[in-house]
Amino acid sequence: GEDVEQSLFLSVREGDSSVINCTYTDSSSTYLYWYKQEPGAGLQLLTYIFSNMDMKQDQRLTVLLNKKDKHLSLRIADTQTGDSAIYFCAESMGYNAGNMLTFGGGTRLMVKP
Amino acid sequence: DTAVSQTPKYLVTQMGNDKSIKCEQNLGHDTMYWYKQDSKKFLKIMFSYNNKELIINETVPNRFSPKSPDKAHLNLHINSLELGDSAVYFCASSQGQGSNGYTFGSGTRLTVV
């Protein structure tokens, strides 16, 4: 996704926190999402944030949104080996664009025991 | 019950053949999509249909023809397959945005030889 960018890799130790970052360019995005993709599987919606929010917490997941800098992050607390996967951020372009999602290139999270 | 189901899961075929991928959703969603994920894991929208009507066609070659017989089905037919068509194709559906937003199928891995 040329309009949504993420770093390619992140490696952490089990029990540490992981922070995955994403930048986007379309300020009219209404919703921003985080999806998880395990090997050979489809995309699983982890969490989302509405554009008028700064932060959302859902159990081990914390999403931070900085609209001014168009920066989105996903923090995973107490990272486990089962969290190893590719994480995609995505922005929704709204109803006039058919509600389609524009994805970042994905961040591959590796959790070492 | 699978919410968004795609068939087949794997498809291996020769260049020049014509093939179809089927998608069905039982969520009552109004909008369905096809996304393509390449070997580098980039995800890109191909088509979006709302209530059987095409609303997005993202510069996809004419060899790709989606068909939506009703709002619960969106099939993808591909003519004259080329090596570059090898990818994982994901079907998705949505009703609005947010947590009730996007549900993805498990993907169809197409390999053209």
GROMACS .gro file of C-alpha atoms in nm:
model
  226
    1GLY     CA    1   0.000   0.000   0.000
    2GLU     CA    2   0.176   0.312  -0.117
    3ASP     CA    3  -0.040   0.535   0.098
    4VAL     CA    4   0.000   0.338   0.418
    5GLU     CA    5   0.348   0.247   0.540
    6GLN     CA    6   0.481   0.009   0.802
    7SER     CA    7   0.823  -0.120   0.894
    8LEU     CA    8   0.883  -0.471   0.764
    9PHE     CA    9   1.009  -0.657   1.069
   10LEU     CA   10   0.998  -0.651   1.448
   11SER     CA   11   1.161  -0.900   1.679
   12VAL     CA   12   1.090  -0.911   2.055
   13ARG     CA   13   1.138  -1.150   2.344
   14GLU     CA   14   0.847  -1.330   2.502
   15GLY     CA   15   0.699  -1.120   2.782
   16ASP     CA   16   0.820  -0.789   2.639
   17SER     CA   17   0.591  -0.528   2.483
   18SER     CA   18   0.574  -0.495   2.104
   19VAL     CA   19   0.501  -0.168   1.930
   20ILE     CA   20   0.410  -0.175   1.562
   21ASN     CA   21   0.393   0.159   1.383
   22CYS     CA   22   0.203   0.276   1.079
   23THR     CA   23   0.178   0.603   0.890
   24TYR     CA   24  -0.098   0.696   0.652
   25THR     CA   25  -0.161   0.985   0.417
   26ASP     CA   26  -0.536   1.028   0.382
   27SER     CA   27  -0.660   1.264   0.651
   28SER     CA   28  -1.021   1.185   0.563
   29SER     CA   29  -0.989   0.828   0.687
   30THR     CA   30  -1.275   0.754   0.923
   31TYR     CA   31  -1.167   0.422   1.069
   32LEU     CA   32  -0.823   0.269   1.108
   33TYR     CA   33  -0.777  -0.101   1.166
   34TRP     CA   34  -0.523  -0.357   1.276
   35TYR     CA   35  -0.538  -0.703   1.125
   36LYS     CA   36  -0.335  -1.012   1.209
   37GLN     CA   37  -0.238  -1.277   0.955
   38GLU     CA   38  -0.091  -1.606   1.068
   39PRO     CA   39   0.096  -1.826   0.817
   40GLY     CA   40  -0.137  -1.972   0.556
   41ALA     CA   41  -0.441  -1.806   0.709
   42GLY     CA   42  -0.674  -1.519   0.631
   43LEU     CA   43  -0.688  -1.179   0.798
   44GLN     CA   44  -0.825  -1.157   1.148
   45LEU     CA   45  -0.954  -0.822   1.271
   46LEU     CA   46  -0.774  -0.739   1.598
   47THR     CA   47  -0.901  -0.395   1.676
   48TYR     CA   48  -0.999  -0.066   1.520
   49ILE     CA   49  -1.011   0.300   1.615
   50PHE     CA   50  -1.242   0.575   1.504
   51SER     CA   51  -1.063   0.883   1.375
   52ASN     CA   52  -1.192   1.111   1.651
   53MET     CA   53  -1.028   0.896   1.920
   54ASP     CA   54  -0.670   0.919   2.046
   55MET     CA   55  -0.644   0.586   2.217
   56LYS     CA   56  -0.824   0.258   2.250
   57GLN     CA   57  -0.739  -0.028   2.483
   58ASP     CA   58  -0.860  -0.384   2.443
   59GLN     CA   59  -0.703  -0.634   2.687
   60ARG     CA   60  -0.335  -0.665   2.583
   61LEU     CA   61  -0.379  -0.434   2.285
   62THR     CA   62  -0.345  -0.055   2.290
   63VAL     CA   63  -0.399   0.154   1.981
   64LEU     CA   64  -0.269   0.510   1.968
   65LEU     CA   65  -0.370   0.754   1.697
   66ASN     CA   66  -0.196   1.083   1.625
   67LYS     CA   67  -0.408   1.251   1.361
   68LYS     CA   68  -0.180   1.550   1.326
   69ASP     CA   69   0.115   1.329   1.229
   70LYS     CA   70  -0.108   1.064   1.063
   71HIS     CA   71   0.056   0.803   1.281
   72LEU     CA   72  -0.104   0.488   1.419
   73SER     CA   73   0.053   0.238   1.653
   74LEU     CA   74  -0.037  -0.097   1.802
   75ARG     CA   75   0.113  -0.197   2.135
   76ILE     CA   76   0.091  -0.560   2.241
   77ALA     CA   77   0.163  -0.607   2.611
   78ASP     CA   78   0.324  -0.929   2.744
   79THR     CA   79   0.392  -1.057   2.392
   80GLN     CA   80   0.357  -1.433   2.354
   81THR     CA   81   0.496  -1.672   2.092
   82GLY     CA   82   0.141  -1.711   1.961
   83ASP     CA   83   0.152  -1.343   1.867
   84SER     CA   84   0.409  -1.418   1.595
   85ALA     CA   85   0.238  -1.319   1.271
   86ILE     CA   86   0.214  -1.041   1.015
   87TYR     CA   87   0.028  -0.733   1.134
   88PHE     CA   88  -0.141  -0.504   0.885
   89CYS     CA   89  -0.273  -0.157   0.948
   90ALA     CA   90  -0.547  -0.039   0.716
   91GLU     CA   91  -0.745   0.277   0.664
   92SER     CA   92  -1.103   0.296   0.551
   93MET     CA   93  -1.164   0.535   0.267
   94GLY     CA   94  -1.526   0.585   0.355
   95TYR     CA   95  -1.859   0.513   0.191
   96ASN     CA   96  -1.786   0.720  -0.121
   97ALA     CA   97  -1.490   0.496  -0.194
   98GLY     CA   98  -1.699   0.186  -0.148
   99ASN     CA   99  -1.579   0.136   0.209
  100MET     CA  100  -1.266  -0.024   0.072
  101LEU     CA  101  -0.957  -0.070   0.286
  102THR     CA  102  -0.608   0.046   0.194
  103PHE     CA  103  -0.350  -0.173   0.363
  104GLY     CA  104   0.004  -0.115   0.473
  105GLY     CA  105   0.268  -0.362   0.360
  106GLY     CA  106   0.254  -0.554   0.688
  107THR     CA  107   0.497  -0.589   0.978
  108ARG     CA  108   0.627  -0.937   1.049
  109LEU     CA  109   0.645  -0.983   1.426
  110MET     CA  110   0.877  -1.254   1.553
  111VAL     CA  111   0.856  -1.344   1.921
  112LYS     CA  112   1.156  -1.528   2.063
  113PRO     CA  113   1.110  -1.757   2.365
  114ASP     CA  114  -2.061  -2.173   1.048
  115THR     CA  115  -1.804  -2.001   0.826
  116ALA     CA  116  -1.898  -1.635   0.778
  117VAL     CA  117  -1.711  -1.578   0.450
  118SER     CA  118  -1.623  -1.892   0.260
  119GLN     CA  119  -1.413  -1.922  -0.051
  120THR     CA  120  -1.360  -2.219  -0.277
  121PRO     CA  121  -1.125  -2.363  -0.370
  122LYS     CA  122  -0.860  -2.306  -0.105
  123TYR     CA  123  -0.583  -2.403  -0.347
  124LEU     CA  124  -0.582  -2.382  -0.724
  125VAL     CA  125  -0.293  -2.491  -0.947
  126THR     CA  126  -0.342  -2.443  -1.318
  127GLN     CA  127  -0.154  -2.391  -1.643
  128MET     CA  128  -0.101  -2.063  -1.823
  129GLY     CA  129  -0.378  -1.979  -2.064
  130ASN     CA  130  -0.651  -2.162  -1.871
  131ASP     CA  131  -0.972  -2.004  -1.744
  132LYS     CA  132  -1.065  -2.052  -1.377
  133SER     CA  133  -1.319  -1.932  -1.123
  134ILE     CA  134  -1.306  -1.868  -0.751
  135LYS     CA  135  -1.633  -1.864  -0.556
  136CYS     CA  136  -1.718  -1.661  -0.248
  137GLU     CA  137  -2.024  -1.667  -0.025
  138GLN     CA  138  -2.105  -1.476   0.293
  139ASN     CA  139  -2.381  -1.559   0.538
  140LEU     CA  140  -2.355  -1.237   0.739
  141GLY     CA  141  -2.622  -1.041   0.553
  142HIS     CA  142  -2.363  -0.781   0.453
  143ASP     CA  143  -2.434  -0.546   0.163
  144THR     CA  144  -2.081  -0.505   0.030
  145MET     CA  145  -1.836  -0.766  -0.094
  146TYR     CA  146  -1.479  -0.733  -0.212
  147TRP     CA  147  -1.194  -0.912  -0.379
  148TYR     CA  148  -0.841  -0.839  -0.259
  149LYS     CA  149  -0.517  -0.973  -0.404
  150GLN     CA  150  -0.214  -1.051  -0.185
  151ASP     CA  151   0.113  -1.090  -0.374
  152SER     CA  152   0.423  -1.285  -0.278
  153LYS     CA  153   0.551  -0.988  -0.075
  154LYS     CA  154   0.226  -0.988   0.125
  155PHE     CA  155   0.100  -0.659  -0.023
  156LEU     CA  156  -0.279  -0.651  -0.017
  157LYS     CA  157  -0.463  -0.455  -0.283
  158ILE     CA  158  -0.831  -0.404  -0.355
  159MET     CA  159  -0.949  -0.541  -0.688
  160PHE     CA  160  -1.326  -0.504  -0.685
  161SER     CA  161  -1.603  -0.386  -0.458
  162TYR     CA  162  -1.970  -0.472  -0.505
  163ASN     CA  163  -2.260  -0.321  -0.314
  164ASN     CA  164  -2.593  -0.501  -0.342
  165LYS     CA  165  -2.480  -0.677  -0.662
  166GLU     CA  166  -2.364  -0.351  -0.823
  167LEU     CA  167  -1.998  -0.289  -0.910
  168ILE     CA  168  -1.870   0.020  -0.728
  169ILE     CA  169  -1.493  -0.017  -0.748
  170ASN     CA  170  -1.274  -0.163  -1.020
  171GLU     CA  171  -0.913  -0.086  -0.935
  172THR     CA  172  -0.724  -0.103  -1.266
  173VAL     CA  173  -0.762  -0.477  -1.288
  174PRO     CA  174  -0.706  -0.637  -1.633
  175ASN     CA  175  -1.018  -0.724  -1.831
  176ARG     CA  176  -0.926  -1.090  -1.795
  177PHE     CA  177  -1.069  -1.065  -1.442
  178SER     CA  178  -1.447  -1.056  -1.435
  179PRO     CA  179  -1.638  -1.053  -1.109
  180LYS     CA  180  -1.997  -1.171  -1.098
  181SER     CA  181  -2.246  -1.117  -0.819
  182PRO     CA  182  -2.565  -1.319  -0.872
  183ASP     CA  183  -2.700  -1.194  -0.537
  184LYS     CA  184  -2.564  -0.991  -0.249
  185ALA     CA  185  -2.442  -1.302  -0.067
  186HIS     CA  186  -2.217  -1.416  -0.351
  187LEU     CA  187  -1.926  -1.262  -0.538
  188ASN     CA  188  -1.742  -1.491  -0.775
  189LEU     CA  189  -1.421  -1.414  -0.962
  190HIS     CA  190  -1.360  -1.551  -1.308
  191ILE     CA  191  -1.015  -1.522  -1.463
  192ASN     CA  192  -0.953  -1.578  -1.835
  193SER     CA  193  -0.623  -1.663  -2.001
  194LEU     CA  194  -0.430  -1.702  -1.676
  195GLU     CA  195  -0.077  -1.563  -1.666
  196LEU     CA  196   0.217  -1.642  -1.439
  197GLY     CA  197   0.179  -1.301  -1.274
  198ASP     CA  198  -0.171  -1.390  -1.158
  199SER     CA  199  -0.019  -1.625  -0.901
  200ALA     CA  200  -0.119  -1.484  -0.562
  201VAL     CA  201  -0.357  -1.535  -0.274
  202TYR     CA  202  -0.701  -1.393  -0.343
  203PHE     CA  203  -0.915  -1.290  -0.048
  204CYS     CA  204  -1.286  -1.232  -0.051
  205ALA     CA  205  -1.432  -1.002   0.215
  206SER     CA  206  -1.763  -0.853   0.311
  207SER     CA  207  -1.874  -0.552   0.512
  208GLN     CA  208  -2.177  -0.373   0.644
  209GLY     CA  209  -2.073  -0.021   0.729
  210GLN     CA  210  -1.745   0.034   0.913
  211GLY     CA  211  -1.595  -0.033   1.252
  212SER     CA  212  -1.627  -0.353   1.446
  213ASN     CA  213  -1.913  -0.466   1.227
  214GLY     CA  214  -1.696  -0.385   0.927
  215TYR     CA  215  -1.482  -0.628   0.738
  216THR     CA  216  -1.479  -1.003   0.751
  217PHE     CA  217  -1.229  -1.186   0.533
  218GLY     CA  218  -1.240  -1.533   0.387
  219SER     CA  219  -0.945  -1.765   0.440
  220GLY     CA  220  -0.807  -1.702   0.092
  221THR     CA  221  -0.754  -1.893  -0.232
  222ARG     CA  222  -0.391  -1.961  -0.322
  223LEU     CA  223  -0.369  -1.953  -0.701
  224THR     CA  224  -0.054  -2.090  -0.864
  225VAL     CA  225  -0.015  -2.057  -1.239
  226VAL     CA  226   0.249  -2.284  -1.392
   0.00000   0.00000   0.00000
